[in-house]
Amino acid sequence: MNLELPGHVSVPHTDDGGVLLDESTGEYWEINQSGAAVLRMLLEGASEQEAAQALIADLRPGEISPEGAVADIRELLAQLRAAELVVTS
Amino acid sequence: MSTPETLFETSASVPARTRLAARVTVAAALALARLSPAHIRRVLVVVRGRAGPSRYDQAQGARQAVVAVSMICAGQGCLARSIATALLCRLGGHWPVWRVGARTSPFGAHAWVEAEGRPVEEGDNITGFRPLMTVTPRPDARVSRIR
């Protein structure tokens, strides 16, 4: 599974999260720091498991379980897909 | 945001011919600003054509003329202002870096122009905005020099 941004979506990498702009509609979507980091990893070809491990490493010990991290990442992807901000090739 | 006082002051310092050109570009910019970002970008790339980069003072002069003739561009209309400024630069044969960007915490979106690597007539707040869309001058062009 290769995750990609469609041609009409642009993302800046910000220190405290990110904003996605849908250039076809003019809508802006805010994504928080963890979400932006996960999205960046997935776009670079990381698996959900790898992104989950990175997410856990960034948080305080015990703050999130491995299952919880994967569930969060799937939820994020579902939201991004629903908003047509990412496509799978 | 500009006050009416500074608006009139700026207006008096802009030559009549430049004001007329600025009114034309403001009208075009207000129409363009209603389109989708992708559509605006496509139009600006075509309009830019082979234009090389604006000097800072050229872009600054264009922005001041635009702000002098338009209340919307003098106020919160950053998209129309940035487009009108770029179009007015193009009438002068050059093109600034046109940008749309956003910041987080708190969320904000903004449009502006840059020349000689600096945002033109923007406050310190501009540093928080990261570019999302950019229309640069023709990549292989060089800055034109005053003879």
PDB file of C-alpha atoms in Angstrom:
ATOM      1  CA  MET A   1       0.000   0.000   0.000  1.00  0.00           C
ATOM      2  CA  ASN A   2       1.470   3.339  -1.079  1.00  0.00           C
ATOM      3  CA  LEU A   3      -0.052   6.423   0.437  1.00  0.00           C
ATOM      4  CA  GLU A   4       0.128   9.603  -1.608  1.00  0.00           C
ATOM      5  CA  LEU A   5      -1.146  13.139  -1.547  1.00  0.00           C
ATOM      6  CA  PRO A   6      -3.366  13.865  -4.534  1.00  0.00           C
ATOM      7  CA  GLY A   7      -2.073  16.596  -6.836  1.00  0.00           C
ATOM      8  CA  HIS A   8      -4.449  19.187  -5.432  1.00  0.00           C
ATOM      9  CA  VAL A   9      -3.302  18.870  -1.811  1.00  0.00           C
ATOM     10  CA  SER A  10      -0.249  20.616  -0.397  1.00  0.00           C
ATOM     11  CA  VAL A  11       1.235  20.169   3.068  1.00  0.00           C
ATOM     12  CA  PRO A  12       3.821  22.295   4.814  1.00  0.00           C
ATOM     13  CA  HIS A  13       5.884  20.787   7.573  1.00  0.00           C
ATOM     14  CA  THR A  14       5.519  22.966  10.622  1.00  0.00           C
ATOM     15  CA  ASP A  15       7.091  22.636  14.034  1.00  0.00           C
ATOM     16  CA  ASP A  16       3.785  22.332  15.818  1.00  0.00           C
ATOM     17  CA  GLY A  17       1.697  20.360  13.354  1.00  0.00           C
ATOM     18  CA  GLY A  18       0.623  21.125   9.867  1.00  0.00           C
ATOM     19  CA  VAL A  19      -2.001  22.466   7.557  1.00  0.00           C
ATOM     20  CA  LEU A  20      -3.239  20.731   4.448  1.00  0.00           C
ATOM     21  CA  LEU A  21      -4.699  22.891   1.704  1.00  0.00           C
ATOM     22  CA  ASP A  22      -7.142  21.363  -0.739  1.00  0.00           C
ATOM     23  CA  GLU A  23      -6.349  23.545  -3.732  1.00  0.00           C
ATOM     24  CA  SER A  24      -9.438  22.445  -5.619  1.00  0.00           C
ATOM     25  CA  THR A  25     -11.849  23.694  -2.954  1.00  0.00           C
ATOM     26  CA  GLY A  26      -9.773  26.201  -0.979  1.00  0.00           C
ATOM     27  CA  GLU A  27     -10.419  24.307   2.263  1.00  0.00           C
ATOM     28  CA  TYR A  28      -7.704  24.236   4.912  1.00  0.00           C
ATOM     29  CA  TRP A  29      -7.328  21.228   7.219  1.00  0.00           C
ATOM     30  CA  GLU A  30      -5.355  21.408  10.425  1.00  0.00           C
ATOM     31  CA  ILE A  31      -3.401  18.391  11.584  1.00  0.00           C
ATOM     32  CA  ASN A  32      -1.690  18.197  14.964  1.00  0.00           C
ATOM     33  CA  GLN A  33       1.985  17.452  15.564  1.00  0.00           C
ATOM     34  CA  SER A  34       1.544  13.709  16.063  1.00  0.00           C
ATOM     35  CA  GLY A  35      -0.799  13.454  13.088  1.00  0.00           C
ATOM     36  CA  ALA A  36       1.607  15.379  10.864  1.00  0.00           C
ATOM     37  CA  ALA A  37       4.536  13.184  11.957  1.00  0.00           C
ATOM     38  CA  VAL A  38       2.541  10.003  11.287  1.00  0.00           C
ATOM     39  CA  LEU A  39       1.337  11.276   7.890  1.00  0.00           C
ATOM     40  CA  ARG A  40       4.894  12.198   6.903  1.00  0.00           C
ATOM     41  CA  MET A  41       6.125   8.702   7.801  1.00  0.00           C
ATOM     42  CA  LEU A  42       3.313   6.986   5.919  1.00  0.00           C
ATOM     43  CA  LEU A  43       3.902   9.164   2.839  1.00  0.00           C
ATOM     44  CA  GLU A  44       7.562   8.145   2.971  1.00  0.00           C
ATOM     45  CA  GLY A  45       6.471   4.517   2.795  1.00  0.00           C
ATOM     46  CA  ALA A  46       6.476   3.467   6.468  1.00  0.00           C
ATOM     47  CA  SER A  47       3.985   0.813   7.579  1.00  0.00           C
ATOM     48  CA  GLU A  48       1.225   1.475  10.122  1.00  0.00           C
ATOM     49  CA  GLN A  49       3.244  -0.576  12.646  1.00  0.00           C
ATOM     50  CA  GLU A  50       6.389   1.510  12.094  1.00  0.00           C
ATOM     51  CA  ALA A  51       4.426   4.752  12.426  1.00  0.00           C
ATOM     52  CA  ALA A  52       2.793   3.390  15.612  1.00  0.00           C
ATOM     53  CA  GLN A  53       6.215   2.651  17.126  1.00  0.00           C
ATOM     54  CA  ALA A  54       7.393   6.180  16.319  1.00  0.00           C
ATOM     55  CA  LEU A  55       4.198   7.623  17.786  1.00  0.00           C
ATOM     56  CA  ILE A  56       4.681   5.649  21.034  1.00  0.00           C
ATOM     57  CA  ALA A  57       8.340   6.764  21.221  1.00  0.00           C
ATOM     58  CA  ASP A  58       7.266  10.416  20.972  1.00  0.00           C
ATOM     59  CA  LEU A  59       4.772  10.159  23.850  1.00  0.00           C
ATOM     60  CA  ARG A  60       5.281   9.614  27.572  1.00  0.00           C
ATOM     61  CA  PRO A  61       5.759   5.946  28.567  1.00  0.00           C
ATOM     62  CA  GLY A  62       2.399   4.236  29.022  1.00  0.00           C
ATOM     63  CA  GLU A  63       0.446   7.121  27.523  1.00  0.00           C
ATOM     64  CA  ILE A  64      -0.665   4.982  24.621  1.00  0.00           C
ATOM     65  CA  SER A  65      -0.642   1.220  24.003  1.00  0.00           C
ATOM     66  CA  PRO A  66       0.663  -0.288  20.742  1.00  0.00           C
ATOM     67  CA  GLU A  67      -2.921  -1.294  19.874  1.00  0.00           C
ATOM     68  CA  GLY A  68      -4.153   2.204  20.691  1.00  0.00           C
ATOM     69  CA  ALA A  69      -1.477   3.774  18.505  1.00  0.00           C
ATOM     70  CA  VAL A  70      -2.378   1.612  15.514  1.00  0.00           C
ATOM     71  CA  ALA A  71      -6.078   2.344  16.073  1.00  0.00           C
ATOM     72  CA  ASP A  72      -5.338   6.089  16.199  1.00  0.00           C
ATOM     73  CA  ILE A  73      -3.343   5.897  12.967  1.00  0.00           C
ATOM     74  CA  ARG A  74      -6.166   4.004  11.218  1.00  0.00           C
ATOM     75  CA  GLU A  75      -8.653   6.605  12.446  1.00  0.00           C
ATOM     76  CA  LEU A  76      -6.415   9.406  11.126  1.00  0.00           C
ATOM     77  CA  LEU A  77      -6.120   7.676   7.751  1.00  0.00           C
ATOM     78  CA  ALA A  78      -9.876   7.137   7.600  1.00  0.00           C
ATOM     79  CA  GLN A  79     -10.438  10.851   8.238  1.00  0.00           C
ATOM     80  CA  LEU A  80      -7.848  11.863   5.630  1.00  0.00           C
ATOM     81  CA  ARG A  81      -9.374   9.490   3.071  1.00  0.00           C
ATOM     82  CA  ALA A  82     -12.898  10.692   3.814  1.00  0.00           C
ATOM     83  CA  ALA A  83     -11.761  14.272   3.184  1.00  0.00           C
ATOM     84  CA  GLU A  84      -9.988  13.064   0.008  1.00  0.00           C
ATOM     85  CA  LEU A  85      -6.694  14.457   1.292  1.00  0.00           C
ATOM     86  CA  VAL A  86      -4.794  11.216   0.668  1.00  0.00           C
ATOM     87  CA  VAL A  87      -5.066   8.493  -1.951  1.00  0.00           C
ATOM     88  CA  THR A  88      -3.774   4.933  -1.975  1.00  0.00           C
ATOM     89  CA  SER A  89      -1.953   3.751  -5.066  1.00  0.00           C
TER      90      SER A  89
ATOM     91  CA  MET B   1      -4.846  46.808   9.518  1.00  0.00           C
ATOM     92  CA  SER B   2      -4.414  50.195   7.867  1.00  0.00           C
ATOM     93  CA  THR B   3      -6.213  53.225   9.206  1.00  0.00           C
ATOM     94  CA  PRO B   4      -8.025  55.635   6.848  1.00  0.00           C
ATOM     95  CA  GLU B   5      -5.374  58.268   7.638  1.00  0.00           C
ATOM     96  CA  THR B   6      -2.469  56.149   6.424  1.00  0.00           C
ATOM     97  CA  LEU B   7      -4.568  55.070   3.435  1.00  0.00           C
ATOM     98  CA  PHE B   8      -5.036  58.642   2.182  1.00  0.00           C
ATOM     99  CA  GLU B   9      -1.444  59.495   2.911  1.00  0.00           C
ATOM    100  CA  THR B  10      -0.257  56.565   0.778  1.00  0.00           C
ATOM    101  CA  SER B  11      -2.776  57.414  -1.949  1.00  0.00           C
ATOM    102  CA  ALA B  12      -1.350  60.928  -2.394  1.00  0.00           C
ATOM    103  CA  SER B  13       2.179  59.585  -2.930  1.00  0.00           C
ATOM    104  CA  VAL B  14       1.216  57.235  -5.789  1.00  0.00           C
ATOM    105  CA  PRO B  15       1.348  58.795  -9.298  1.00  0.00           C
ATOM    106  CA  ALA B  16      -1.950  59.022 -11.246  1.00  0.00           C
ATOM    107  CA  ARG B  17      -0.805  56.647 -13.983  1.00  0.00           C
ATOM    108  CA  THR B  18       0.246  53.993 -11.448  1.00  0.00           C
ATOM    109  CA  ARG B  19      -3.074  54.444  -9.606  1.00  0.00           C
ATOM    110  CA  LEU B  20      -4.977  53.755 -12.830  1.00  0.00           C
ATOM    111  CA  ALA B  21      -2.942  50.597 -13.500  1.00  0.00           C
ATOM    112  CA  ALA B  22      -3.447  49.550  -9.880  1.00  0.00           C
ATOM    113  CA  ARG B  23      -7.240  49.948 -10.204  1.00  0.00           C
ATOM    114  CA  VAL B  24      -7.218  47.631 -13.223  1.00  0.00           C
ATOM    115  CA  THR B  25      -5.153  44.989 -11.436  1.00  0.00           C
ATOM    116  CA  VAL B  26      -7.270  45.264  -8.275  1.00  0.00           C
ATOM    117  CA  ALA B  27     -10.437  44.629 -10.335  1.00  0.00           C
ATOM    118  CA  ALA B  28      -8.800  41.587 -11.921  1.00  0.00           C
ATOM    119  CA  ALA B  29      -7.505  40.395  -8.541  1.00  0.00           C
ATOM    120  CA  LEU B  30     -10.925  40.663  -6.867  1.00  0.00           C
ATOM    121  CA  ALA B  31     -12.378  38.477  -9.640  1.00  0.00           C
ATOM    122  CA  LEU B  32      -9.508  35.977  -9.441  1.00  0.00           C
ATOM    123  CA  ALA B  33      -9.698  35.766  -5.641  1.00  0.00           C
ATOM    124  CA  ARG B  34     -13.114  34.088  -5.950  1.00  0.00           C
ATOM    125  CA  LEU B  35     -11.644  31.118  -7.825  1.00  0.00           C
ATOM    126  CA  SER B  36     -10.199  27.965  -6.267  1.00  0.00           C
ATOM    127  CA  PRO B  37      -6.531  28.109  -5.204  1.00  0.00           C
ATOM    128  CA  ALA B  38      -5.547  25.675  -7.971  1.00  0.00           C
ATOM    129  CA  HIS B  39      -7.311  27.826 -10.555  1.00  0.00           C
ATOM    130  CA  ILE B  40      -5.667  31.021  -9.241  1.00  0.00           C
ATOM    131  CA  ARG B  41      -2.262  29.363  -9.394  1.00  0.00           C
ATOM    132  CA  ARG B  42      -2.784  28.248 -13.001  1.00  0.00           C
ATOM    133  CA  VAL B  43      -3.856  31.748 -14.053  1.00  0.00           C
ATOM    134  CA  LEU B  44      -0.911  33.388 -12.271  1.00  0.00           C
ATOM    135  CA  VAL B  45       1.607  31.003 -13.850  1.00  0.00           C
ATOM    136  CA  VAL B  46       0.246  31.896 -17.312  1.00  0.00           C
ATOM    137  CA  VAL B  47       0.213  35.634 -16.544  1.00  0.00           C
ATOM    138  CA  ARG B  48       3.752  35.493 -15.155  1.00  0.00           C
ATOM    139  CA  GLY B  49       4.988  34.003 -18.401  1.00  0.00           C
ATOM    140  CA  ARG B  50       8.691  34.677 -18.791  1.00  0.00           C
ATOM    141  CA  ALA B  51       8.873  37.550 -16.292  1.00  0.00           C
ATOM    142  CA  GLY B  52      11.984  37.672 -14.142  1.00  0.00           C
ATOM    143  CA  PRO B  53      12.069  38.575 -10.448  1.00  0.00           C
ATOM    144  CA  SER B  54      10.935  41.928  -9.026  1.00  0.00           C
ATOM    145  CA  ARG B  55      13.355  43.938  -6.931  1.00  0.00           C
ATOM    146  CA  TYR B  56      12.137  44.650  -3.405  1.00  0.00           C
ATOM    147  CA  ASP B  57      11.463  48.334  -4.137  1.00  0.00           C
ATOM    148  CA  GLN B  58       9.469  47.418  -7.259  1.00  0.00           C
ATOM    149  CA  ALA B  59       7.250  44.975  -5.378  1.00  0.00           C
ATOM    150  CA  GLN B  60       6.935  47.414  -2.486  1.00  0.00           C
ATOM    151  CA  GLY B  61       5.843  50.200  -4.883  1.00  0.00           C
ATOM    152  CA  ALA B  62       3.275  47.905  -6.491  1.00  0.00           C
ATOM    153  CA  ARG B  63       1.881  46.900  -3.095  1.00  0.00           C
ATOM    154  CA  GLN B  64       1.649  50.528  -1.974  1.00  0.00           C
ATOM    155  CA  ALA B  65      -0.227  51.457  -5.174  1.00  0.00           C
ATOM    156  CA  VAL B  66      -2.674  48.577  -4.728  1.00  0.00           C
ATOM    157  CA  VAL B  67      -3.308  49.490  -1.090  1.00  0.00           C
ATOM    158  CA  ALA B  68      -3.769  53.134  -2.089  1.00  0.00           C
ATOM    159  CA  VAL B  69      -6.623  52.446  -4.519  1.00  0.00           C
ATOM    160  CA  SER B  70      -8.502  49.637  -2.777  1.00  0.00           C
ATOM    161  CA  MET B  71     -10.106  49.559   0.661  1.00  0.00           C
ATOM    162  CA  ILE B  72     -10.376  45.767   0.463  1.00  0.00           C
ATOM    163  CA  CYS B  73      -6.689  45.402  -0.396  1.00  0.00           C
ATOM    164  CA  ALA B  74      -5.770  47.934   2.306  1.00  0.00           C
ATOM    165  CA  GLY B  75      -7.724  45.909   4.858  1.00  0.00           C
ATOM    166  CA  GLN B  76      -8.208  42.194   5.368  1.00  0.00           C
ATOM    167  CA  GLY B  77      -8.170  41.225   1.674  1.00  0.00           C
ATOM    168  CA  CYS B  78      -4.709  39.681   1.635  1.00  0.00           C
ATOM    169  CA  LEU B  79      -5.492  37.297  -1.226  1.00  0.00           C
ATOM    170  CA  ALA B  80      -6.741  40.065  -3.540  1.00  0.00           C
ATOM    171  CA  ARG B  81      -3.904  42.349  -2.365  1.00  0.00           C
ATOM    172  CA  SER B  82      -1.198  39.782  -3.098  1.00  0.00           C
ATOM    173  CA  ILE B  83      -2.677  38.933  -6.505  1.00  0.00           C
ATOM    174  CA  ALA B  84      -3.126  42.603  -7.458  1.00  0.00           C
ATOM    175  CA  THR B  85       0.443  43.375  -6.349  1.00  0.00           C
ATOM    176  CA  ALA B  86       1.821  40.523  -8.456  1.00  0.00           C
ATOM    177  CA  LEU B  87      -0.272  41.584 -11.482  1.00  0.00           C
ATOM    178  CA  LEU B  88       0.896  45.186 -11.146  1.00  0.00           C
ATOM    179  CA  CYS B  89       4.488  43.963 -10.985  1.00  0.00           C
ATOM    180  CA  ARG B  90       3.826  41.989 -14.160  1.00  0.00           C
ATOM    181  CA  LEU B  91       2.671  45.144 -15.930  1.00  0.00           C
ATOM    182  CA  GLY B  92       6.095  46.511 -15.052  1.00  0.00           C
ATOM    183  CA  GLY B  93       7.736  43.476 -16.680  1.00  0.00           C
ATOM    184  CA  HIS B  94       8.735  41.628 -13.503  1.00  0.00           C
ATOM    185  CA  TRP B  95       7.201  39.173 -11.019  1.00  0.00           C
ATOM    186  CA  PRO B  96       7.507  38.791  -7.237  1.00  0.00           C
ATOM    187  CA  VAL B  97       7.321  35.466  -5.414  1.00  0.00           C
ATOM    188  CA  TRP B  98       3.593  35.028  -4.762  1.00  0.00           C
ATOM    189  CA  ARG B  99       2.683  32.871  -1.805  1.00  0.00           C
ATOM    190  CA  VAL B 100      -0.274  31.453   0.080  1.00  0.00           C
ATOM    191  CA  GLY B 101       0.544  29.968   3.452  1.00  0.00           C
ATOM    192  CA  ALA B 102      -0.884  28.922   6.773  1.00  0.00           C
ATOM    193  CA  ARG B 103       0.133  28.747  10.400  1.00  0.00           C
ATOM    194  CA  THR B 104      -1.050  26.642  13.294  1.00  0.00           C
ATOM    195  CA  SER B 105      -1.772  27.488  16.940  1.00  0.00           C
ATOM    196  CA  PRO B 106      -3.760  29.556  16.304  1.00  0.00           C
ATOM    197  CA  PHE B 107      -4.729  28.575  12.785  1.00  0.00           C
ATOM    198  CA  GLY B 108      -4.375  31.303  10.201  1.00  0.00           C
ATOM    199  CA  ALA B 109      -4.117  31.544   6.424  1.00  0.00           C
ATOM    200  CA  HIS B 110      -2.413  34.378   4.595  1.00  0.00           C
ATOM    201  CA  ALA B 111      -1.318  35.448   1.117  1.00  0.00           C
ATOM    202  CA  TRP B 112       1.651  37.702   0.441  1.00  0.00           C
ATOM    203  CA  VAL B 113       4.438  38.514  -2.000  1.00  0.00           C
ATOM    204  CA  GLU B 114       8.201  38.364  -1.523  1.00  0.00           C
ATOM    205  CA  ALA B 115      11.092  39.983  -3.360  1.00  0.00           C
ATOM    206  CA  GLU B 116      14.836  39.634  -2.895  1.00  0.00           C
ATOM    207  CA  GLY B 117      14.063  36.836  -0.452  1.00  0.00           C
ATOM    208  CA  ARG B 118      11.970  38.988   1.915  1.00  0.00           C
ATOM    209  CA  PRO B 119       8.213  39.306   2.456  1.00  0.00           C
ATOM    210  CA  VAL B 120       7.157  42.723   1.136  1.00  0.00           C
ATOM    211  CA  GLU B 121       5.648  45.111   3.714  1.00  0.00           C
ATOM    212  CA  GLU B 122       4.594  42.327   6.072  1.00  0.00           C
ATOM    213  CA  GLY B 123       4.825  42.526   9.846  1.00  0.00           C
ATOM    214  CA  ASP B 124       6.780  40.186  12.107  1.00  0.00           C
ATOM    215  CA  ASN B 125       3.783  37.825  12.258  1.00  0.00           C
ATOM    216  CA  ILE B 126       4.633  36.543   8.788  1.00  0.00           C
ATOM    217  CA  THR B 127       7.386  34.301  10.182  1.00  0.00           C
ATOM    218  CA  GLY B 128       4.777  31.882  11.554  1.00  0.00           C
ATOM    219  CA  PHE B 129       3.276  31.227   8.125  1.00  0.00           C
ATOM    220  CA  ARG B 130       4.572  28.305   6.086  1.00  0.00           C
ATOM    221  CA  PRO B 131       4.042  28.463   2.311  1.00  0.00           C
ATOM    222  CA  LEU B 132       1.488  26.069   0.811  1.00  0.00           C
ATOM    223  CA  MET B 133       1.391  27.471  -2.714  1.00  0.00           C
ATOM    224  CA  THR B 134       4.015  29.528  -4.501  1.00  0.00           C
ATOM    225  CA  VAL B 135       4.307  31.117  -7.925  1.00  0.00           C
ATOM    226  CA  THR B 136       7.928  32.151  -8.388  1.00  0.00           C
ATOM    227  CA  PRO B 137       9.421  34.325 -11.122  1.00  0.00           C
ATOM    228  CA  ARG B 138      10.704  32.471 -14.172  1.00  0.00           C
ATOM    229  CA  PRO B 139      13.267  30.135 -12.578  1.00  0.00           C
ATOM    230  CA  ASP B 140      16.167  30.920 -14.934  1.00  0.00           C
ATOM    231  CA  ALA B 141      15.631  34.703 -14.921  1.00  0.00           C
ATOM    232  CA  ARG B 142      17.984  37.098 -13.160  1.00  0.00           C
ATOM    233  CA  VAL B 143      17.148  40.225 -11.185  1.00  0.00           C
ATOM    234  CA  SER B 144      17.008  43.200 -13.534  1.00  0.00           C
ATOM    235  CA  ARG B 145      19.257  46.107 -12.592  1.00  0.00           C
ATOM    236  CA  ILE B 146      18.638  49.824 -12.779  1.00  0.00           C
ATOM    237  CA  ARG B 147      20.678  51.358 -15.578  1.00  0.00           C
TER     238      ARG B 147
END
